[in-house]
C-alpha positions in Angstrom: -9.3 5.0 20.2 -9.7 7.1 17.1 -10.0 4.8 14.0 -10.1 7.9 11.8 -7.1 8.3 9.3 -4.9 11.5 9.4 -4.8 13.5 6.3 -1.2 12.5 5.8 -2.5 8.6 6.1 -5.5 9.3 3.6 -2.8 10.9 1.0 -0.1 7.8 1.3 -3.3 5.4 0.9 -4.4 7.0 -2.1 -1.1 7.1 -3.7 -0.7 3.5 -2.6 -3.6 2.3 -4.2 -3.5 4.4 -7.2 -0.1 2.9 -7.6 -0.8 -0.6 -7.0 -4.0 -0.6 -9.2 -1.8 0.8 -12.3 1.1 -1.8 -11.4 -0.6 -4.9 -10.0 -2.9 -6.5 -12.5 -2.7 -10.1 -13.1 -0.5 -9.9 -15.9 2.1 -7.6 -14.0 2.1 -10.0 -11.0 3.0 -13.0 -13.2 5.7 -11.1 -14.9 7.5 -9.8 -11.8 7.3 -13.3 -10.3 9.2 -14.7 -13.4 12.0 -12.5 -13.2 15.3 -13.2 -11.4 14.3 -11.6 -8.2 10.8 -12.9 -8.2 9.2 -9.5 -7.6 8.8 -6.2 -9.3 12.3 -4.2 -8.0 11.1 -0.8 -9.4 8.0 -1.3 -7.6 9.5 -2.1 -4.5 12.1 1.0 -4.8 9.5 3.5 -5.4 7.2 2.1 -2.4 10.4 2.5 -0.5 11.4 6.2 -1.8 8.0 7.8 -2.5 5.9 6.5 0.0 8.5 5.2 2.7 6.6 2.1 3.5 9.2 -0.1 5.0 9.8 2.4 7.6 6.4 2.4 9.2 6.9 -0.2 11.5 10.4 1.0 12.5 10.9 3.0 15.6 11.1 6.9 15.2 14.5 6.7 16.9 16.1 4.7 13.9 14.2 7.2 11.0 11.0 5.2 11.0 7.5 6.4 11.2 7.0 4.1 15.0 3.3 2.7 13.8 4.3 -0.6 15.2 2.9 -4.0 14.1 -0.8 -3.2 14.8 -0.8 0.1 13.0 1.6 -0.6 10.2 -1.0 -2.3 7.8 -3.1 0.9 7.6 -1.7 1.7 4.1 -3.5 -1.5 2.9 -6.8 -1.0 4.7 -9.5 -0.1 2.2 -13.3 0.3 2.9 -15.3 -2.5 1.8 -16.8 -1.7 -1.4 -20.4 -1.3 -1.4 -22.8 -4.4 -2.3 -24.0 -4.6 -5.8 -26.9 -6.8 -4.6 -30.0 -4.9 -3.7 -32.0 -6.5 -0.7 
């Protein structure tokens, strides 16, 4: 199995990481939880419209990407940060 991401997957991952870094700090998350919806509706709309994240696990026959549950979390996967400790 090839564990490398495609160029398209890398682009989605970069875009997602940038968006979440901007929109999901502690203060933003607290504010979103306090809304009547309990989450940031504008952020979810953007994740759906710009990145198509809700459709990743849907079969292609239904307009999704057909990734299936084992592969659908790939946008959130992030390489571990290098350790700041020196040995």
